[in-house]
Amino acid sequence: MPVPLLDLRAQHATIRDDVVRAMMEVVDSQHFILGEQVERLEADVAALCRARFAIGCASGTDALLLALRALDIGRGDEVITTPFTFFATAGTIHNVGATPVFVDVDRATFNIAPSAIAAAITPRTKAIVPVDLFGQMAALEAVEAAAPGIPVIEDAAQSIGARRKIGGAWRMAGEVPTIGTFSFFPSKNLGGYGDGGMMVTQDEALATRLRRLRVHGGAKQYFHDEVGYNSRLDALQAAVLRAKLPHLAAWSQKRRENARFYDGAFSGIRHIRTPVIDPNNESIFNQYTIRVEQRDELQAFLKAREIGTSIYYPLPLHLQPCFSYLGYKRGSCPESERAAADVISLPIYPELSRTQLEEVAGAVRTFYGD
Ligand SMILES: Cc1ncc(COP(=O)(O)O)c(C=O)c1O
């Protein structure tokens, strides 16, 4: 039985009427850019993240870009981040004119290792961008402790609705940092029907600046205090996302249940290391990523059985050709390099049937001769 890595049509089938109705309301209103739908989504996401302000924008990439700009980061500045992430995390640092400084990840969680941050701080360090990878929040309190007073942009593109216990209290992704950023790319747990993104913050002045930066830097139309961007969220995307948002918690719960199923199925297979979730975290499992021996052979074996997998990420960012000017060599971030060689992500989406889960787990076990 074929099992794709992700089946967006299966999810769409469960919510089609609500989504189509919401989209048609926008079509009939003929109000396509920002406006009421976006404002209502911003209020909903602010409430979910327990943030005072949420500002929609065109993508998760733009959310990072605008966040960096709102913190006045540019030429001559350094921004510390992880090399084991999607390209946008560091691409945006480069694109504002700053220098990405890569700090290795924690072997267990794949998130930035707070213990390695202090050594990377210089007088030019203007921000830290930890990533909540695969649905699990980074150790934000440890990141902040390692870099007191330095702003933190939490790249929570993969982790809307995730939470972490900090100082004994649950904190939502986006709640704690200077600015949190989200992506509504279709494959995210809360995915639009196209691109979209959001920034959240507790700081009113930053919220005002972010709102201005997304419309060419002008608070008043045709008057520009600074040069910004065209990075608005479409009303159609906001309407889709508002129709999907009430389902997010149940979808993420189903992903956690699927993860538990795989954890059980793979326990005792010494060639596989199942995902390590920090006991202080509740992951939303945007990905279920295992470390394995003979990774490429396993991927080919599963592909032959029409089981979808993906490698997130095959080449860490410090070794990407476009960043060769930074001078990193193989061995600079050994944990990230090891992870890139070992990881493989399996289907985890909420609509997977029990039979499909068994198919994937059975094929993996067969490969390892179990
Ligand atoms: C960690 C991370 N950061 C940033 C982004 C960029 O988001 P978008 O694709 O919406 O621009 C993504 C999306 O893939 C991501 O996974």
CSV table of C-alpha atoms and ligand atoms in Angstrom, one decimal:
chain,number,residue,atom,x,y,z
A,1,MET,CA,0.0,0.0,0.0
A,2,PRO,CA,1.5,3.4,-1.0
A,3,VAL,CA,2.0,5.8,1.9
A,4,PRO,CA,3.0,9.3,0.9
A,5,LEU,CA,5.2,11.4,3.2
A,6,LEU,CA,2.3,13.9,3.4
A,7,ASP,CA,-1.3,13.7,2.0
A,8,LEU,CA,-2.8,17.1,2.0
A,9,ARG,CA,-5.8,15.9,-0.1
A,10,ALA,CA,-6.8,13.6,2.8
A,11,GLN,CA,-6.9,16.6,5.2
A,12,HIS,CA,-8.7,18.8,2.7
A,13,ALA,CA,-11.4,16.2,2.3
A,14,THR,CA,-12.3,16.5,6.0
A,15,ILE,CA,-12.7,20.3,6.0
A,16,ARG,CA,-13.6,21.0,2.4
A,17,ASP,CA,-17.0,22.6,3.0
A,18,ASP,CA,-15.8,24.9,5.7
A,19,VAL,CA,-12.7,26.0,3.7
A,20,VAL,CA,-14.6,26.6,0.4
A,21,ARG,CA,-17.3,28.6,2.3
A,22,ALA,CA,-14.6,30.7,3.9
A,23,MET,CA,-12.9,31.3,0.6
A,24,MET,CA,-16.1,32.2,-1.2
A,25,GLU,CA,-16.9,34.8,1.5
A,26,VAL,CA,-13.6,36.5,0.6
A,27,VAL,CA,-14.3,36.2,-3.1
A,28,ASP,CA,-17.7,37.7,-2.7
A,29,SER,CA,-16.3,40.5,-0.6
A,30,GLN,CA,-13.6,41.2,-3.2
A,31,HIS,CA,-11.3,42.3,-0.3
A,32,PHE,CA,-8.1,40.3,-1.0
A,33,ILE,CA,-5.2,42.0,0.8
A,34,LEU,CA,-5.0,42.3,4.7
A,35,GLY,CA,-8.4,43.5,6.1
A,36,GLU,CA,-10.8,41.8,8.5
A,37,GLN,CA,-9.9,38.2,7.7
A,38,VAL,CA,-6.2,38.9,8.4
A,39,GLU,CA,-7.0,40.9,11.6
A,40,ARG,CA,-9.2,38.1,12.9
A,41,LEU,CA,-6.5,35.5,12.2
A,42,GLU,CA,-3.9,37.7,13.9
A,43,ALA,CA,-6.1,37.9,17.0
A,44,ASP,CA,-6.5,34.1,17.0
A,45,VAL,CA,-2.8,33.4,16.6
A,46,ALA,CA,-2.0,36.0,19.3
A,47,ALA,CA,-4.3,34.2,21.6
A,48,LEU,CA,-2.9,30.7,20.8
A,49,CYS,CA,0.7,31.9,21.4
A,50,ARG,CA,-0.3,34.1,24.4
A,51,ALA,CA,1.4,37.0,22.6
A,52,ARG,CA,0.1,40.6,22.8
A,53,PHE,CA,0.6,41.2,19.1
A,54,ALA,CA,0.5,39.1,15.9
A,55,ILE,CA,1.3,40.5,12.5
A,56,GLY,CA,0.6,38.5,9.3
A,57,CYS,CA,3.0,38.5,6.4
A,58,ALA,CA,3.6,36.8,3.1
A,59,SER,CA,5.7,33.8,4.3
A,60,GLY,CA,7.8,32.3,7.1
A,61,THR,CA,10.9,33.6,5.3
A,62,ASP,CA,9.5,37.1,5.3
A,63,ALA,CA,8.6,36.8,9.0
A,64,LEU,CA,12.3,36.2,9.7
A,65,LEU,CA,13.4,39.0,7.4
A,66,LEU,CA,11.0,41.6,8.9
A,67,ALA,CA,11.9,40.5,12.4
A,68,LEU,CA,15.6,41.1,11.7
A,69,ARG,CA,14.9,44.4,10.1
A,70,ALA,CA,12.6,45.5,13.0
A,71,LEU,CA,15.6,44.9,15.3
A,72,ASP,CA,17.8,47.1,13.1
A,73,ILE,CA,20.1,44.3,12.1
A,74,GLY,CA,22.2,44.9,9.0
A,75,ARG,CA,25.6,45.3,7.7
A,76,GLY,CA,28.4,44.6,10.1
A,77,ASP,CA,26.2,42.7,12.6
A,78,GLU,CA,26.4,39.1,13.5
A,79,VAL,CA,23.5,36.8,14.2
A,80,ILE,CA,24.0,33.4,15.9
A,81,THR,CA,21.9,30.5,14.6
A,82,THR,CA,21.9,26.8,14.0
A,83,PRO,CA,23.2,25.2,10.8
A,84,PHE,CA,20.7,22.3,11.0
A,85,THR,CA,17.6,24.0,9.7
A,86,PHE,CA,15.7,25.1,6.6
A,87,PHE,CA,17.7,27.5,4.5
A,88,ALA,CA,15.6,30.5,5.2
A,89,THR,CA,16.8,30.8,8.8
A,90,ALA,CA,20.3,31.8,7.7
A,91,GLY,CA,19.4,33.1,4.2
A,92,THR,CA,17.4,36.0,5.7
A,93,ILE,CA,20.4,36.9,8.0
A,94,HIS,CA,22.5,37.2,4.9
A,95,ASN,CA,19.9,39.1,3.0
A,96,VAL,CA,19.7,41.9,5.6
A,97,GLY,CA,23.4,42.3,5.2
A,98,ALA,CA,24.4,40.6,8.5
A,99,THR,CA,26.7,37.6,9.0
A,100,PRO,CA,25.3,34.2,10.1
A,101,VAL,CA,27.3,32.7,12.9
A,102,PHE,CA,26.7,29.0,13.1
A,103,VAL,CA,26.6,27.2,16.5
A,104,ASP,CA,26.2,23.4,16.6
A,105,VAL,CA,23.1,21.5,17.7
A,106,ASP,CA,22.3,19.3,20.7
A,107,ARG,CA,22.8,15.7,19.7
A,108,ALA,CA,19.5,14.5,21.2
A,109,THR,CA,17.0,17.2,20.1
A,110,PHE,CA,18.7,18.7,17.0
A,111,ASN,CA,18.1,22.2,18.4
A,112,ILE,CA,20.8,24.7,19.0
A,113,ALA,CA,23.1,23.8,21.9
A,114,PRO,CA,22.8,26.6,24.4
A,115,SER,CA,26.2,25.6,25.9
A,116,ALA,CA,27.9,26.5,22.7
A,117,ILE,CA,26.4,30.0,22.4
A,118,ALA,CA,28.6,31.9,24.8
A,119,ALA,CA,31.8,31.2,22.9
A,120,ALA,CA,30.2,32.6,19.7
A,121,ILE,CA,29.2,36.0,21.1
A,122,THR,CA,31.2,39.0,20.1
A,123,PRO,CA,30.5,42.7,20.4
A,124,ARG,CA,28.9,42.5,17.0
A,125,THR,CA,26.3,39.9,18.0
A,126,LYS,CA,22.9,41.5,17.6
A,127,ALA,CA,20.5,38.6,17.8
A,128,ILE,CA,20.2,34.9,18.3
A,129,VAL,CA,17.8,32.8,16.1
A,130,PRO,CA,17.1,29.5,17.7
A,131,VAL,CA,14.8,27.2,15.6
A,132,ASP,CA,12.1,24.9,17.0
A,133,LEU,CA,13.0,22.0,14.8
A,134,PHE,CA,10.5,19.3,13.7
A,135,GLY,CA,7.9,20.6,16.1
A,136,GLN,CA,9.9,20.7,19.3
A,137,MET,CA,10.8,24.1,21.0
A,138,ALA,CA,14.4,25.0,21.5
A,139,ALA,CA,15.7,25.5,25.1
A,140,LEU,CA,14.8,29.2,25.0
A,141,GLU,CA,15.4,29.9,28.6
A,142,ALA,CA,19.0,28.4,28.3
A,143,VAL,CA,19.5,30.4,25.1
A,144,GLU,CA,18.5,33.6,26.9
A,145,ALA,CA,20.7,32.8,29.9
A,146,ALA,CA,23.7,32.2,27.6
A,147,ALA,CA,23.2,35.6,25.9
A,148,PRO,CA,21.8,38.0,28.4
A,149,GLY,CA,20.3,41.1,26.9
A,150,ILE,CA,20.7,39.9,23.3
A,151,PRO,CA,17.3,39.8,21.4
A,152,VAL,CA,16.0,36.4,20.4
A,153,ILE,CA,14.1,35.6,17.3
A,154,GLU,CA,12.4,32.2,17.7
A,155,ASP,CA,12.0,30.6,14.3
A,156,ALA,CA,8.9,28.6,15.1
A,157,ALA,CA,8.0,28.0,11.4
A,158,GLN,CA,7.6,24.2,12.2
A,159,SER,CA,6.2,24.5,15.7
A,160,ILE,CA,2.9,26.5,16.0
A,161,GLY,CA,1.1,25.3,19.1
A,162,ALA,CA,4.2,23.6,20.6
A,163,ARG,CA,5.0,24.3,24.2
A,164,ARG,CA,7.8,24.1,26.7
A,165,LYS,CA,7.8,24.1,30.5
A,166,ILE,CA,10.0,27.0,31.6
A,167,GLY,CA,10.4,27.8,35.3
A,168,GLY,CA,7.6,25.3,36.1
A,169,ALA,CA,5.1,27.0,33.7
A,170,TRP,CA,4.0,26.0,30.2
A,171,ARG,CA,5.1,28.6,27.5
A,172,MET,CA,3.8,28.5,24.0
A,173,ALA,CA,6.1,28.7,20.9
A,174,GLY,CA,6.4,32.5,20.2
A,175,GLU,CA,5.4,33.6,23.7
A,176,VAL,CA,8.8,34.1,25.2
A,177,PRO,CA,11.3,35.5,22.7
A,178,THR,CA,11.7,39.1,21.5
A,179,ILE,CA,9.9,38.1,18.2
A,180,GLY,CA,8.5,34.7,17.2
A,181,THR,CA,8.0,33.8,13.6
A,182,PHE,CA,5.7,31.2,12.0
A,183,SER,CA,5.2,29.8,8.5
A,184,PHE,CA,1.9,28.7,7.0
A,185,PHE,CA,3.6,26.8,4.1
A,186,PRO,CA,1.1,24.1,3.2
A,187,SER,CA,3.1,21.2,4.8
A,188,LYS,CA,3.1,22.9,8.2
A,189,ASN,CA,0.8,21.6,10.9
A,190,LEU,CA,-1.3,24.8,10.2
A,191,GLY,CA,-0.8,25.2,6.5
A,192,GLY,CA,-2.5,27.6,4.1
A,193,TYR,CA,-3.4,27.0,0.5
A,194,GLY,CA,-0.3,28.9,-0.6
A,195,ASP,CA,2.3,30.9,1.2
A,196,GLY,CA,1.8,32.8,4.4
A,197,GLY,CA,3.6,33.8,7.6
A,198,MET,CA,3.1,35.5,11.0
A,199,MET,CA,5.2,37.3,13.6
A,200,VAL,CA,4.3,37.6,17.3
A,201,THR,CA,5.7,39.8,20.0
A,202,GLN,CA,4.9,41.2,23.4
A,203,ASP,CA,6.5,44.5,22.5
A,204,GLU,CA,4.1,47.2,21.1
A,205,ALA,CA,6.9,49.3,19.5
A,206,LEU,CA,8.2,46.2,17.7
A,207,ALA,CA,4.7,45.3,16.6
A,208,THR,CA,4.1,48.8,15.1
A,209,ARG,CA,7.4,48.6,13.3
A,210,LEU,CA,6.7,45.1,11.9
A,211,ARG,CA,3.3,46.3,10.7
A,212,ARG,CA,4.9,49.2,8.9
A,213,LEU,CA,7.8,47.1,7.4
A,214,ARG,CA,5.3,44.7,5.7
A,215,VAL,CA,3.7,47.6,3.8
A,216,HIS,CA,6.8,49.3,2.3
A,217,GLY,CA,7.8,51.0,5.6
A,218,GLY,CA,4.9,53.5,5.7
A,219,ALA,CA,2.4,53.8,8.5
A,220,LYS,CA,0.4,56.2,6.3
A,221,GLN,CA,-0.2,55.3,2.6
A,222,TYR,CA,2.3,56.9,0.2
A,223,PHE,CA,4.4,58.3,3.1
A,224,HIS,CA,7.5,56.2,4.0
A,225,ASP,CA,9.4,56.5,7.2
A,226,GLU,CA,11.8,53.7,6.0
A,227,VAL,CA,12.1,51.3,3.1
A,228,GLY,CA,10.2,48.2,3.8
A,229,TYR,CA,8.6,45.3,1.8
A,230,ASN,CA,5.5,44.2,0.1
A,231,SER,CA,4.9,41.3,2.5
A,232,ARG,CA,1.2,41.2,3.2
A,233,LEU,CA,-0.9,38.2,4.1
A,234,ASP,CA,-3.7,37.5,1.6
A,235,ALA,CA,-7.3,37.5,2.9
A,236,LEU,CA,-7.9,34.2,1.1
A,237,GLN,CA,-5.0,32.6,3.0
A,238,ALA,CA,-6.3,34.1,6.3
A,239,ALA,CA,-9.8,32.7,5.7
A,240,VAL,CA,-8.4,29.2,5.0
A,241,LEU,CA,-6.2,29.3,8.0
A,242,ARG,CA,-9.1,30.5,10.2
A,243,ALA,CA,-11.1,27.6,9.0
A,244,LYS,CA,-8.3,25.2,9.8
A,245,LEU,CA,-7.2,26.6,13.2
A,246,PRO,CA,-9.9,25.0,15.3
A,247,HIS,CA,-8.6,21.6,14.2
A,248,LEU,CA,-4.9,22.3,14.9
A,249,ALA,CA,-4.8,20.9,18.5
A,250,ALA,CA,-6.5,17.6,17.4
A,251,TRP,CA,-4.2,17.3,14.4
A,252,SER,CA,-1.1,17.8,16.5
A,253,GLN,CA,-2.4,15.3,19.1
A,254,LYS,CA,-2.9,12.7,16.4
A,255,ARG,CA,0.6,13.3,15.2
A,256,ARG,CA,1.8,12.7,18.8
A,257,GLU,CA,-0.2,9.5,18.9
A,258,ASN,CA,1.4,8.4,15.5
A,259,ALA,CA,4.8,9.1,17.0
A,260,ARG,CA,4.1,7.0,20.0
A,261,PHE,CA,3.1,4.1,17.6
A,262,TYR,CA,6.3,4.3,15.7
A,263,ASP,CA,8.3,4.7,19.0
A,264,GLY,CA,6.8,1.4,20.2
A,265,ALA,CA,7.3,-0.3,16.8
A,266,PHE,CA,11.0,0.6,16.7
A,267,SER,CA,11.9,0.0,20.3
A,268,GLY,CA,14.5,-2.6,20.5
A,269,ILE,CA,15.8,-2.2,17.0
A,270,ARG,CA,19.4,-1.1,17.7
A,271,HIS,CA,19.9,0.4,14.2
A,272,ILE,CA,17.2,3.1,14.9
A,273,ARG,CA,17.2,6.0,17.3
A,274,THR,CA,13.7,7.3,17.7
A,275,PRO,CA,13.1,11.1,18.3
A,276,VAL,CA,14.2,12.4,21.7
A,277,ILE,CA,11.7,14.9,23.0
A,278,ASP,CA,13.0,16.9,26.0
A,279,PRO,CA,10.8,16.0,29.0
A,280,ASN,CA,10.0,19.8,29.3
A,281,ASN,CA,8.6,19.9,25.7
A,282,GLU,CA,5.4,19.0,24.1
A,283,SER,CA,6.2,18.5,20.4
A,284,ILE,CA,3.7,19.0,17.6
A,285,PHE,CA,5.7,16.5,15.4
A,286,ASN,CA,5.8,18.5,12.2
A,287,GLN,CA,8.2,15.7,11.3
A,288,TYR,CA,9.0,12.3,12.8
A,289,THR,CA,12.7,12.1,12.3
A,290,ILE,CA,14.7,9.1,13.3
A,291,ARG,CA,18.5,8.5,13.1
A,292,VAL,CA,19.4,5.3,11.4
A,293,GLU,CA,22.2,3.2,10.1
A,294,GLN,CA,22.3,2.7,6.3
A,295,ARG,CA,20.1,5.7,5.8
A,296,ASP,CA,20.2,6.0,2.1
A,297,GLU,CA,19.7,2.3,1.6
A,298,LEU,CA,16.6,2.4,3.9
A,299,GLN,CA,15.2,5.4,1.9
A,300,ALA,CA,15.6,3.5,-1.4
A,301,PHE,CA,14.1,0.3,0.2
A,302,LEU,CA,11.0,2.4,1.3
A,303,LYS,CA,10.8,4.2,-2.0
A,304,ALA,CA,10.6,0.8,-3.8
A,305,ARG,CA,7.6,0.1,-1.5
A,306,GLU,CA,6.0,3.4,-2.4
A,307,ILE,CA,6.6,4.8,1.1
A,308,GLY,CA,7.4,8.5,1.1
A,309,THR,CA,10.3,9.8,3.2
A,310,SER,CA,12.5,12.9,3.2
A,311,ILE,CA,15.9,14.0,4.4
A,312,TYR,CA,15.6,17.1,6.5
A,313,TYR,CA,18.4,18.2,6.0
A,314,PRO,CA,21.1,16.6,3.8
A,315,LEU,CA,23.7,19.4,4.0
A,316,PRO,CA,24.0,21.7,7.0
A,317,LEU,CA,24.0,25.4,6.3
A,318,HIS,CA,27.6,26.1,7.3
A,319,LEU,CA,28.7,23.8,4.4
A,320,GLN,CA,26.4,25.2,1.8
A,321,PRO,CA,28.3,26.6,-1.2
A,322,CYS,CA,26.6,30.0,-0.9
A,323,PHE,CA,28.1,30.4,2.6
A,324,SER,CA,31.7,29.3,1.7
A,325,TYR,CA,32.7,32.9,2.2
A,326,LEU,CA,32.2,32.4,5.9
A,327,GLY,CA,35.1,29.9,6.0
A,328,TYR,CA,33.4,27.0,7.8
A,329,LYS,CA,35.0,23.6,7.1
A,330,ARG,CA,33.7,20.1,7.6
A,331,GLY,CA,34.1,19.3,11.3
A,332,SER,CA,33.1,22.9,12.4
A,333,CYS,CA,29.7,21.7,13.6
A,334,PRO,CA,30.1,17.9,14.0
A,335,GLU,CA,26.7,17.2,15.5
A,336,SER,CA,24.9,18.9,12.6
A,337,GLU,CA,27.0,17.1,10.1
A,338,ARG,CA,26.4,13.7,11.8
A,339,ALA,CA,22.7,14.5,11.9
A,340,ALA,CA,22.6,15.3,8.2
A,341,ALA,CA,24.2,11.9,7.5
A,342,ASP,CA,21.9,9.9,9.8
A,343,VAL,CA,18.4,11.4,9.7
A,344,ILE,CA,15.3,10.3,7.8
A,345,SER,CA,11.7,11.6,8.2
A,346,LEU,CA,8.8,9.2,8.0
A,347,PRO,CA,5.1,9.9,7.3
A,348,ILE,CA,3.5,11.3,10.4
A,349,TYR,CA,0.5,13.3,9.2
A,350,PRO,CA,-2.7,13.0,11.2
A,351,GLU,CA,-4.9,11.3,8.6
A,352,LEU,CA,-2.6,8.2,8.4
A,353,SER,CA,-4.7,5.1,9.0
A,354,ARG,CA,-3.5,2.4,11.4
A,355,THR,CA,-2.9,0.1,8.4
A,356,GLN,CA,-0.6,2.8,6.8
A,357,LEU,CA,1.3,3.2,10.1
A,358,GLU,CA,1.7,-0.5,10.3
A,359,GLU,CA,2.9,-0.6,6.6
A,360,VAL,CA,5.6,2.0,7.3
A,361,ALA,CA,6.8,0.5,10.6
A,362,GLY,CA,6.7,-3.1,9.1
A,363,ALA,CA,8.8,-2.0,6.1
A,364,VAL,CA,11.4,-0.3,8.3
A,365,ARG,CA,11.6,-3.3,10.5
A,366,THR,CA,11.9,-5.7,7.6
A,367,PHE,CA,14.8,-3.6,6.2
A,368,TYR,CA,16.7,-4.1,9.5
A,369,GLY,CA,15.9,-7.8,9.4
A,370,ASP,CA,13.5,-7.7,12.3
B,1,LIG,C1,12.7,26.3,10.1
B,1,LIG,C2,12.0,27.1,9.0
B,1,LIG,N1,12.3,28.4,8.9
B,1,LIG,C3,11.7,29.2,7.9
B,1,LIG,C4,10.9,28.6,7.0
B,1,LIG,C5,10.4,29.5,5.9
B,1,LIG,O1,9.0,29.5,5.8
B,1,LIG,P1,8.3,29.8,4.4
B,1,LIG,O2,8.5,28.5,3.5
B,1,LIG,O3,6.9,30.0,4.8
B,1,LIG,O4,8.9,30.9,3.8
B,1,LIG,C6,10.6,27.2,7.1
B,1,LIG,C7,9.7,26.6,6.1
B,1,LIG,O5,9.9,25.7,5.4
B,1,LIG,C8,11.2,26.5,8.1
B,1,LIG,O6,11.0,25.2,8.2
